[in-house]
Coordinates of C-alpha atoms in Angstrom, one line a residue:
Chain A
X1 CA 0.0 0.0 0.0
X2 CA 1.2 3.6 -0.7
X3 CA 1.3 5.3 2.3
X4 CA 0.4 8.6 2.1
X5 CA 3.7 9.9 4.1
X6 CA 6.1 10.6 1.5
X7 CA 8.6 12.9 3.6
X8 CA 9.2 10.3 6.5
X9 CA 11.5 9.1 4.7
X10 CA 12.9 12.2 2.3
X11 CA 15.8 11.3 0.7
X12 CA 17.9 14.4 -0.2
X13 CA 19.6 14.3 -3.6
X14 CA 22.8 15.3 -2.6
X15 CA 24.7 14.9 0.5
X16 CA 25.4 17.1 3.6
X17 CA 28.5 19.3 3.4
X18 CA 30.1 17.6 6.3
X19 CA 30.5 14.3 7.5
X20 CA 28.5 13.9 11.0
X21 CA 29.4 11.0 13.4
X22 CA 28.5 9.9 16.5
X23 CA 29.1 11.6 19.4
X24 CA 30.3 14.8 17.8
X25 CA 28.7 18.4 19.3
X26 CA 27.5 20.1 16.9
X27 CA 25.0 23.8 17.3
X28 CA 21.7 24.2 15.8
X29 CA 22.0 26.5 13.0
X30 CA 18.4 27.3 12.4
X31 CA 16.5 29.9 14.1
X32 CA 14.6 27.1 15.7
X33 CA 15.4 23.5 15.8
X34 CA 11.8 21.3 16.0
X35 CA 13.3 18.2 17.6
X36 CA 11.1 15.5 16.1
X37 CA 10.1 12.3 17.3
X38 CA 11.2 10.2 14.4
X39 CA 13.8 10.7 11.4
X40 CA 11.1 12.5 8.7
X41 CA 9.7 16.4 8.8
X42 CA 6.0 14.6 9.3
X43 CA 7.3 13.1 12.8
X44 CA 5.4 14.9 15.4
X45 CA 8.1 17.9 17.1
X46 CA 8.4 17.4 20.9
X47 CA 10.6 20.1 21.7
X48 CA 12.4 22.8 19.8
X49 CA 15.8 24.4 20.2
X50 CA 17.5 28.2 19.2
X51 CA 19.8 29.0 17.3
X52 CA 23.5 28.5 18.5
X53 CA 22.7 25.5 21.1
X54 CA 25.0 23.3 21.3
X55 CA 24.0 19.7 20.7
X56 CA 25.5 16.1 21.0
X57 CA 24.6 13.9 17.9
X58 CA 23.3 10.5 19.0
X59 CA 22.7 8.3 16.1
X60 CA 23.0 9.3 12.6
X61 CA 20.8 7.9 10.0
X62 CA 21.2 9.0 6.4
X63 CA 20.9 12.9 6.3
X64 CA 19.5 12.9 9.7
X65 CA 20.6 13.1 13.1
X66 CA 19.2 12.4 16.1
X67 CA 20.9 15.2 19.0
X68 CA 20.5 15.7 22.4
X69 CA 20.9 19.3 24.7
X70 CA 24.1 19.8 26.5
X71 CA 21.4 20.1 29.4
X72 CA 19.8 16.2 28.6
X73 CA 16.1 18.2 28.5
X74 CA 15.9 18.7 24.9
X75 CA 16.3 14.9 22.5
X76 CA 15.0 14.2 18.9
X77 CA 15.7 14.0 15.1
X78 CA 16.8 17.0 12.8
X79 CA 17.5 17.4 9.3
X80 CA 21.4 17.5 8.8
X81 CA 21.0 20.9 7.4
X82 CA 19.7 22.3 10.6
X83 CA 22.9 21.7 12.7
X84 CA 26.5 23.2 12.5
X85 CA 29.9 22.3 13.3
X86 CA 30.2 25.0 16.1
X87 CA 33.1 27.0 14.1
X88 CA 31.2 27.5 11.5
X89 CA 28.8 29.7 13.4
X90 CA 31.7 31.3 15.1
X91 CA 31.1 30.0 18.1
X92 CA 34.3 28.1 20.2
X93 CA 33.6 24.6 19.2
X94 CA 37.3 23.0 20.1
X95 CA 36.7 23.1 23.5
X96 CA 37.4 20.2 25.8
X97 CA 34.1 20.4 27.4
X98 CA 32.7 21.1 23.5
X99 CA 30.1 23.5 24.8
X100 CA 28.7 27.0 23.9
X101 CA 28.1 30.1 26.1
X102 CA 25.1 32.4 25.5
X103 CA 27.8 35.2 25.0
X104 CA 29.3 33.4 22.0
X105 CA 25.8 33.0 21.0
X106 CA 25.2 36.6 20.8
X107 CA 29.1 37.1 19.4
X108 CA 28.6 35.1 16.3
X109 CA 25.8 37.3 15.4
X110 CA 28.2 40.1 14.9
X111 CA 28.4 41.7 11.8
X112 CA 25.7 41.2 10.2
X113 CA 22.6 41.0 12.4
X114 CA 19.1 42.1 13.3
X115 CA 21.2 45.7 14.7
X116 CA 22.8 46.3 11.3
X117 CA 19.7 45.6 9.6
X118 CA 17.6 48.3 12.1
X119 CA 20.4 50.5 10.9
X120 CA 20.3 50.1 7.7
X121 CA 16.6 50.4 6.9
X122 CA 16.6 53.9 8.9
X123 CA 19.7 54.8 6.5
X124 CA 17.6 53.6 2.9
X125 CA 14.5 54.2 4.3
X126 CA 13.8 50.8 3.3
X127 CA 10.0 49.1 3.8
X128 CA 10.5 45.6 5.3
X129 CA 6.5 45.0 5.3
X130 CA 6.6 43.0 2.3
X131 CA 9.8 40.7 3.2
X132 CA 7.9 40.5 6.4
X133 CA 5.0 39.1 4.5
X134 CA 6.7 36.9 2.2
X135 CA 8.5 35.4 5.4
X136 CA 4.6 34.3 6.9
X137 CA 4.4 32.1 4.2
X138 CA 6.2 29.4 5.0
X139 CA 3.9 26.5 5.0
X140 CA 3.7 23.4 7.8
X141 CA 5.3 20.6 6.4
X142 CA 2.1 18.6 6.3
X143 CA 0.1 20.6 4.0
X144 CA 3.8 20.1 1.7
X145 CA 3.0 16.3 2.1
X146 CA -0.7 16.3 1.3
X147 CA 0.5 18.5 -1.8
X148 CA 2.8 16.4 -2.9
X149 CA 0.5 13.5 -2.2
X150 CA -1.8 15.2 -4.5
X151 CA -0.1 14.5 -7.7
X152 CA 1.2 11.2 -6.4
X153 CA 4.7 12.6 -5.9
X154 CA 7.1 9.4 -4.9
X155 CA 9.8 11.1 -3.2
X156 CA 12.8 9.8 -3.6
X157 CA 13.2 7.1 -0.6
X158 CA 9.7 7.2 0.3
X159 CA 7.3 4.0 1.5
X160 CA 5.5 2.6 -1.2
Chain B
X1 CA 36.9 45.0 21.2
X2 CA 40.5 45.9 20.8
X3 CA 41.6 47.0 17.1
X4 CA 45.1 46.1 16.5
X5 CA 46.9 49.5 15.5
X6 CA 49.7 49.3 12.7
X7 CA 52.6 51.5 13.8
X8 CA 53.0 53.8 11.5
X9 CA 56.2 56.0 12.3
X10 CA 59.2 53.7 12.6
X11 CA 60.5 53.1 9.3
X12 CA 62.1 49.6 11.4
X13 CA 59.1 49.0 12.0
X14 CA 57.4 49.2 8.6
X15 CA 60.5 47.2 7.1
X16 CA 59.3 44.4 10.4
X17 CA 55.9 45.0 8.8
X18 CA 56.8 43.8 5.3
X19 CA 59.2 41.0 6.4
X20 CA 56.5 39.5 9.1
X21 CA 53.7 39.8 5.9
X22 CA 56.8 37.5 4.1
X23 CA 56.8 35.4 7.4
X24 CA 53.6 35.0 7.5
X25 CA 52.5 34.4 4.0
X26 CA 55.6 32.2 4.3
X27 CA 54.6 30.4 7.4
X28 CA 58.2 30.5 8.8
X29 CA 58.5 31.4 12.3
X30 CA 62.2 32.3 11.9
X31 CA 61.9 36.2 12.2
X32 CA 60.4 35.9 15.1
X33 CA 63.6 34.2 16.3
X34 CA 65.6 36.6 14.8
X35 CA 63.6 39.6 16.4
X36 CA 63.7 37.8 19.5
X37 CA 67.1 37.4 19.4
X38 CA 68.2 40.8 18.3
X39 CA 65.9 42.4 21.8
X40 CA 67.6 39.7 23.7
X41 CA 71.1 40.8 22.2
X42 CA 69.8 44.6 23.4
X43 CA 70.5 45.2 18.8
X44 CA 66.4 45.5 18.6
X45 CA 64.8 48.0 21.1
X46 CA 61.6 47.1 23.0
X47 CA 59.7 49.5 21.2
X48 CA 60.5 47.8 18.0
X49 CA 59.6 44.2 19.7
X50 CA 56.7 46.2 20.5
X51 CA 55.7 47.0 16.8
X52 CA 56.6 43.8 15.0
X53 CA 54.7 42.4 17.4
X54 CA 51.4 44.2 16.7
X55 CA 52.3 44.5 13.3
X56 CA 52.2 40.6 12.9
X57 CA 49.6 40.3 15.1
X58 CA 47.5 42.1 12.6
X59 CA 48.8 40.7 9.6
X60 CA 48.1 36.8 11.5
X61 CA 44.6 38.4 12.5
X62 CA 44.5 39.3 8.9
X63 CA 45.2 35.8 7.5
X64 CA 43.3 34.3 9.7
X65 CA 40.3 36.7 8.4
X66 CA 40.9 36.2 5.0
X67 CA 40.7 31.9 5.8
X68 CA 37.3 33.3 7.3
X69 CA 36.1 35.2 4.4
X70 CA 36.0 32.2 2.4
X71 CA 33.7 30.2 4.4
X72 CA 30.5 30.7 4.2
X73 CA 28.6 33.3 6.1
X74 CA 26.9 32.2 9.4
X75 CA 23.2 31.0 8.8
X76 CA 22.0 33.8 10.5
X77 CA 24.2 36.4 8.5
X78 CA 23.0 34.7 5.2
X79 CA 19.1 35.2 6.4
X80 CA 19.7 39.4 7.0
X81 CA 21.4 39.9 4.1
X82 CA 18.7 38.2 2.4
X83 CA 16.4 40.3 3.8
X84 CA 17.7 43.5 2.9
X85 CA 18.5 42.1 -0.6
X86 CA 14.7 41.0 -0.8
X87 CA 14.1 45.0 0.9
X88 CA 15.7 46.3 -2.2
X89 CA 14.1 44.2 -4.7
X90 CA 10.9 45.0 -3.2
X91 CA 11.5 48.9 -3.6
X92 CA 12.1 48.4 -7.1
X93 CA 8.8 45.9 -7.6
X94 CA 5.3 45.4 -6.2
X95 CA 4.3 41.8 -5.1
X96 CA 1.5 40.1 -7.0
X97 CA -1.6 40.7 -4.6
X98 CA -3.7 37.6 -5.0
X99 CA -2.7 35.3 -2.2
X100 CA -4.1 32.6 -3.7
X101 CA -1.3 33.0 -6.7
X102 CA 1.4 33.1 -4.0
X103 CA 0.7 30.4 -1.8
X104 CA 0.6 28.3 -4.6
X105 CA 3.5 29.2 -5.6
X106 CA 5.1 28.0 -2.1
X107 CA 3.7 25.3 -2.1
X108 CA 5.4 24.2 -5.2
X109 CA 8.6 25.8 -4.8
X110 CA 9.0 24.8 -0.7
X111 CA 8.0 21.2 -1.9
X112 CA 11.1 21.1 -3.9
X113 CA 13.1 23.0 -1.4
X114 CA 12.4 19.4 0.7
X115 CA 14.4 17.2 -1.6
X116 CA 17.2 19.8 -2.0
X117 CA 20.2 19.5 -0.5
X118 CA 19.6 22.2 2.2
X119 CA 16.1 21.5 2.8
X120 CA 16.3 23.5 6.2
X121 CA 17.5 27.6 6.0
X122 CA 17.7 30.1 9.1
X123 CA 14.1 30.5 8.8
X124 CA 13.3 28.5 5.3
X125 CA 12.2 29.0 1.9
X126 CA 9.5 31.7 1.1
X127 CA 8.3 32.4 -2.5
X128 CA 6.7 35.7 -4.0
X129 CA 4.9 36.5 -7.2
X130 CA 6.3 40.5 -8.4
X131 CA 3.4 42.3 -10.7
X132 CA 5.6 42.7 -13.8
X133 CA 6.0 41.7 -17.0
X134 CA 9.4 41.5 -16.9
X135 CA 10.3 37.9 -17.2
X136 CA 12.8 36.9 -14.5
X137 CA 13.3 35.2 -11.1
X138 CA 15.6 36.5 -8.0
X139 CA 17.3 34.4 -4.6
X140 CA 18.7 36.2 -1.9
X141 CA 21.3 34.1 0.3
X142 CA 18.0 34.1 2.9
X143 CA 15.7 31.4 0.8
X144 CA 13.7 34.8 -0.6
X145 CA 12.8 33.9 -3.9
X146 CA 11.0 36.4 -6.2
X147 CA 9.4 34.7 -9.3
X148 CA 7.8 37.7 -11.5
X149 CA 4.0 37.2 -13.2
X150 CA 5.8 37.9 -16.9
X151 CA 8.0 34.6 -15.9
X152 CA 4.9 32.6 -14.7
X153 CA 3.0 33.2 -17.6
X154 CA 6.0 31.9 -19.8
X155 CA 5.0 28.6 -18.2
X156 CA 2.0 26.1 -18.8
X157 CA 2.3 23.2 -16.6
X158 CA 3.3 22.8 -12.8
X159 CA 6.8 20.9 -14.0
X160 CA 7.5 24.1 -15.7
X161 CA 7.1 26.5 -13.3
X162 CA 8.6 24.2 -10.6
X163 CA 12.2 24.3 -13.4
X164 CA 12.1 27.8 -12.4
X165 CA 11.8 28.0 -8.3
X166 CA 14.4 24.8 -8.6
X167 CA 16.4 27.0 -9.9
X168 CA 16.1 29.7 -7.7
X169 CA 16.7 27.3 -5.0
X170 CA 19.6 25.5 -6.3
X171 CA 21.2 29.0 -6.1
X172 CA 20.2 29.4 -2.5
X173 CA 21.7 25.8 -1.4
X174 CA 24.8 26.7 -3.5
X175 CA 25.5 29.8 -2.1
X176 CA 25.8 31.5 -5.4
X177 CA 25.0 34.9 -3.8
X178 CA 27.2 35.1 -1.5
X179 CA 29.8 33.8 -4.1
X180 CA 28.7 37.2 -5.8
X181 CA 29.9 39.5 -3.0
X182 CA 33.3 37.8 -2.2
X183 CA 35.1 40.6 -3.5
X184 CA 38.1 42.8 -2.7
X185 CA 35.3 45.2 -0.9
X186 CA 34.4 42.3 1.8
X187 CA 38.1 41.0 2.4
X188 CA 39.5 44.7 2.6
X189 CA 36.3 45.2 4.9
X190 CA 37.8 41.5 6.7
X191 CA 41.0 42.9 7.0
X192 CA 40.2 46.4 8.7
X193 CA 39.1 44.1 11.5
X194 CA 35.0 44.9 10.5
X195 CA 33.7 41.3 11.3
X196 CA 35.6 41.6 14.5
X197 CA 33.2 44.0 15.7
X198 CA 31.3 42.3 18.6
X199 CA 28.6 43.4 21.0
X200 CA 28.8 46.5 22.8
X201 CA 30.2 48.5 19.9
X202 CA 30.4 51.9 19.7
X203 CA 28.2 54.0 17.1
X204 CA 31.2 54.4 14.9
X205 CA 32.1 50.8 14.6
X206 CA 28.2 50.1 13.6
X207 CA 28.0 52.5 10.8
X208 CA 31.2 50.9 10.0
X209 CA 29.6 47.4 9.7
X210 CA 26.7 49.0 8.6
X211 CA 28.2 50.5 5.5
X212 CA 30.0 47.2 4.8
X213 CA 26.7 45.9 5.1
X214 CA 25.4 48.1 2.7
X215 CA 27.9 47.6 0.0
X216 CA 27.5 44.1 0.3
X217 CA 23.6 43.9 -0.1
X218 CA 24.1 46.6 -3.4
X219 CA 26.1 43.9 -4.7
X220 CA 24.3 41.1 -4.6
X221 CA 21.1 43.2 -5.5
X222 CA 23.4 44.5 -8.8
X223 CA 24.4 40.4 -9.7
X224 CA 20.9 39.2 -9.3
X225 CA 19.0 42.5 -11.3
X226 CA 21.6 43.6 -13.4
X227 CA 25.0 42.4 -13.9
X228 CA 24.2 38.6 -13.0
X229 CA 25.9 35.8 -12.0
X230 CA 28.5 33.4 -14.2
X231 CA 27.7 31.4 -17.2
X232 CA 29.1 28.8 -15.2
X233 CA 27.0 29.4 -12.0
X234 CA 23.7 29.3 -13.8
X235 CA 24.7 26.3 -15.7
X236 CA 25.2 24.5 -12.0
X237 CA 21.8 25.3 -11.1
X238 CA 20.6 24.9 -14.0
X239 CA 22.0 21.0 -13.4
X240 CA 20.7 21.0 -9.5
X241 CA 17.2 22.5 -11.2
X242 CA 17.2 19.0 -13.1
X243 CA 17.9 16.7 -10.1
X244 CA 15.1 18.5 -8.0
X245 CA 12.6 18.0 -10.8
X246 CA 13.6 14.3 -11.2
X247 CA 13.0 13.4 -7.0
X248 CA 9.6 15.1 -7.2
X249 CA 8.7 13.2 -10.3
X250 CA 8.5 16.3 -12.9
X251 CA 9.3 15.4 -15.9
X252 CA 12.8 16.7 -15.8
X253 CA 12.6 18.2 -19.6
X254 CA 10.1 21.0 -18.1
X255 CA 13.0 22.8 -17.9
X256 CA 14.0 22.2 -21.6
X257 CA 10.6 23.6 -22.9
X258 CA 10.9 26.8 -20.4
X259 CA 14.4 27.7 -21.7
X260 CA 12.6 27.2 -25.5
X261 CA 10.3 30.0 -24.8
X262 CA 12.8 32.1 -22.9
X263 CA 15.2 31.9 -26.2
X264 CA 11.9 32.8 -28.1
X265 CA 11.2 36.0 -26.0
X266 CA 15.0 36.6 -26.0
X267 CA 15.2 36.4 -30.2
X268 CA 12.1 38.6 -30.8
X269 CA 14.4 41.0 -28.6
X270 CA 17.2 40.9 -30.7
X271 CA 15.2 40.9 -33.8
X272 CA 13.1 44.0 -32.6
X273 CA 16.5 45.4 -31.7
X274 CA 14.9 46.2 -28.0
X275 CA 16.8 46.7 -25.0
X276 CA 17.2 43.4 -22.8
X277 CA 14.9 42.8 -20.1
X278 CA 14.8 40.4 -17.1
X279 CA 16.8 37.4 -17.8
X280 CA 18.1 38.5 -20.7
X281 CA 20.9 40.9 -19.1
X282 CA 21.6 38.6 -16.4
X283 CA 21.8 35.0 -17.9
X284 CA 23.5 33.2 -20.8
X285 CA 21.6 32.7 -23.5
X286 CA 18.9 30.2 -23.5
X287 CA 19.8 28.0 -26.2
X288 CA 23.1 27.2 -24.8
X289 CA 21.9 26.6 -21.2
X290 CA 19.5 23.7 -23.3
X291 CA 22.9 22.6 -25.6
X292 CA 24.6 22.2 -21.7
X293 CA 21.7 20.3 -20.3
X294 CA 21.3 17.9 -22.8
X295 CA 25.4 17.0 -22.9
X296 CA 25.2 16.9 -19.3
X297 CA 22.2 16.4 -16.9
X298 CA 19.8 15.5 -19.4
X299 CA 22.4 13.0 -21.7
X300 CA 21.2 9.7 -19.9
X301 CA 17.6 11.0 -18.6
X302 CA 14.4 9.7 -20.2
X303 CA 11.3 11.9 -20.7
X304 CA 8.1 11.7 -18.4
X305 CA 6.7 12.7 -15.4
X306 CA 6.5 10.1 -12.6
X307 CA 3.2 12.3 -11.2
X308 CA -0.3 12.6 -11.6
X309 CA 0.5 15.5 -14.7
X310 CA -3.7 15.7 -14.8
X311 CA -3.8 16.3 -11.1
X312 CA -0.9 18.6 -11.6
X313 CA -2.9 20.5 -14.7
X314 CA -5.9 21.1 -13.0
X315 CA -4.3 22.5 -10.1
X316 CA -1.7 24.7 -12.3
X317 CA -4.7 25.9 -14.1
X318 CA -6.9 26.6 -11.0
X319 CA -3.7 28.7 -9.3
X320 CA -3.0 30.6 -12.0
X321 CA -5.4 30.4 -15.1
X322 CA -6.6 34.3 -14.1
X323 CA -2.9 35.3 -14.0

């Protein structure tokens, strides 16, 4: 029977841009992480973390990962492309103890950031009402599965 | 944070300066001995320990930089300067009003984000419809992606217009923006020590970023509206483009029939003698993007859609028929 969840088991067509083992920390590099119950986006989310936490990975399975907080509250699956080696958010990721402070957190914002941006628009006199807009339309996962279930989509990996 | 200041007086100190950028670029630690040595032999005054010191501080701070500038941007970097890309687009065109048109539109184009290789952004993939008749399409380094009504009505089936927004996304999970703005500007910007500016900065040192920040945003909004990107760079995501439409089931030659009608528009240009629009000042031409595809992507790929293309029509046609 074709099961009707075609993203459980998404298959990406290419790779992740680093290889992710076991046991590695890693830092969510999303503004927030839904930690999901199972590897798929349809998986129910049963907790959800910020941007710049730093995470252990548990298991790996294919382009997805299943990472636990530094503080054990927070465990579940994520999508490779929603977690980080630490340096590459600028945030200290060689330390022994491999975790993250809420100070480096704010530091790897530099630069560019939400600040800069206030600046800027006061400097162009730019209207961010439309980007705003265009940003509230991303759409729940689910309703991306019934679509694609529409028109009989067969993901790549998915159940048949 | 603590800028490291060049000395600028001692002409020892500006000869150190040149022979510690040799040292460094060199990676030999040996003048380090030798300046070492000569304070310890009392031939190199403190002051000039002093300088070499700072002065290879900054050049290593420099280097170190420059390694930095050519990773990638943090995720969360990426998403504002997407935002004030898509800002600046915005001023220059009005969104498409019907919702209905839009949220199509995302659905199609964040169902193919899925099976991309960065299915997950900062805050994810967002699509918009711009009222012109220009025909073009735009991705910031955010996952904004602008798809304009003159390119929409270029297409006639779903497959088509999802060749477009994969794409648009294939230059959002390659980076191809941000490729755009790694010039001299941002690594002179890396080396006056403008990334290093961290919380609690002054006024001055946020203009500072703010003007980097600026330039590099005008950039990217001058590669994706007028100057574009590289042959080659439009060729890769013209190849990604392919391998989304294949793991959704599209038929993958959607793309093929798009680029026919883009080379049509882009011939009646020439023909009328009329100043390029849209694509056509900012991509190769359409003809040899479809000569690449088929010698490459396309060479081994059969024909067909592995969807329901009816199911796929009538929604196509419901979403957009009153374009």
């Amino acid at each position: 029977m074709r099961k009707y969840i075609v993203l459980l088991l998404i298959v990406v067509i290419a790779g992740s841009s680093f290889a992710i083992s076991e046991g590695d920390t890693l830092a969510i590099s999303v503004r927030a992480a839904g930690l999901r119950a199972a590897a798929g986006f349809l998986a129910p989310i049963q907790s959800e973390l910020a941007y710049g936490t730093s995470v252990l990975v548990r298991t790996v399975r294919g382009d997805w990962v299943e990472i636990e907080s530094d503080d054990l509250r927070s465990r579940g699956w994520v999508h490779t492309s929603s977690v980080l080696a630490p340096d590459d958010l600028n945030l200290t990721g060689g330390r022994t103890d491999g975790s993250v402070t809420a100070s480096e957190v704010a530091l790897a914002g530099r630069g560019f950031s939400e600040r800069v941006e206030t600046e800027f628009r006061e400097q162009q006199e730019l209207d961010y009402s439309h980007v705003d807009a265009m940003e509230r339309l991303l759409l729940p996962y689910d309703e991306l599965g019934r679509f694609l279930n529409d028109i009989d989509a067969r993901i790549a990996g998915g159940e048949e | 944070m603590t800028r490291t200041k060049t000395p600028g007086s001692s002409g020892t100190a500006v000869c150190l300066l040149v022979l510690a950028a040799t040292l460094l670029l060199s990676g030999c630690a040996a003048l380090a001995g030798i300046v070492d040595a000569g304070a310890n032999l009392g031939i190199v005054d403190s002051g000039t320990v002093e300088a070499f010191n700072n002065a290879s501080s900054g050049l290593r701070s420099f280097a170190d930089s420059v390694d930095a500038a050519r990773s990638p941007f943090t995720p969360e970097q990426e998403y504002y300067i997407g935002r004030s890309v898509a800002a600046q687009i915005l001023r220059d065109y009005i969104p498409y009003g019907n919702p209905f048109v839009n949220i199509y539109v995302n659905r199609v184009g964040q169902s193919l984000a899925l099976v991309s290789a960065r299915p997950v952004l900062y805050h994810g993939y967002t699509f918009l419809v711009l009222d012109t008749d220009e025909i073009n399409a735009f991705a910031t380094p955010g996952g904004h992606i602008f798809i304009t009504r003159g390119m929409i009505e270029l297409t006639e089936t779903e497959g088509e217009l999802a060749a477009v927004l994969a794409h648009e996304i294939a230059h959002v999970v390659e980076r191809h923006g941000l490729g755009s703005i790694r010039t001299a500007r941002v690594l002179g910007a890396v080396q006056d020590g403008v990334f290093q500016v961290v919380d609690a900065a002054t006024p001055e040192e946020v203009e500072e970023v703010t003007s980097l920040f600026t330039d590099t945003t005008g950039d990217m909004v001058d590669s994706l509206v007028t100057r574009g990107y590289s042959g080659a760079t439009e060729r890769e995501a013209d190849g990604i483009a392919v391998g989304l439409l294949l793991a959704v089931g599209y038929d993958p030659y959607s793309i093929i029939r798009v680029l026919e009608r883009m080379d049509e528009v882009q011939r009646a240009e020439y023909e009328g003698s009329r100043q390029p629009r849209g694509f056509s000042k900012t991509h190769p031409r359409p003809s040899s993007r479809i000569a690449d595809l088929e010698r490459t992507e396309l060479a081994s790929v059969t024909p067909g859609a592995r969807i329901d293309q009816n199911a796929a029509q009538r929604r196509f046609d419901s979403a957009l028929g009153n374009l």
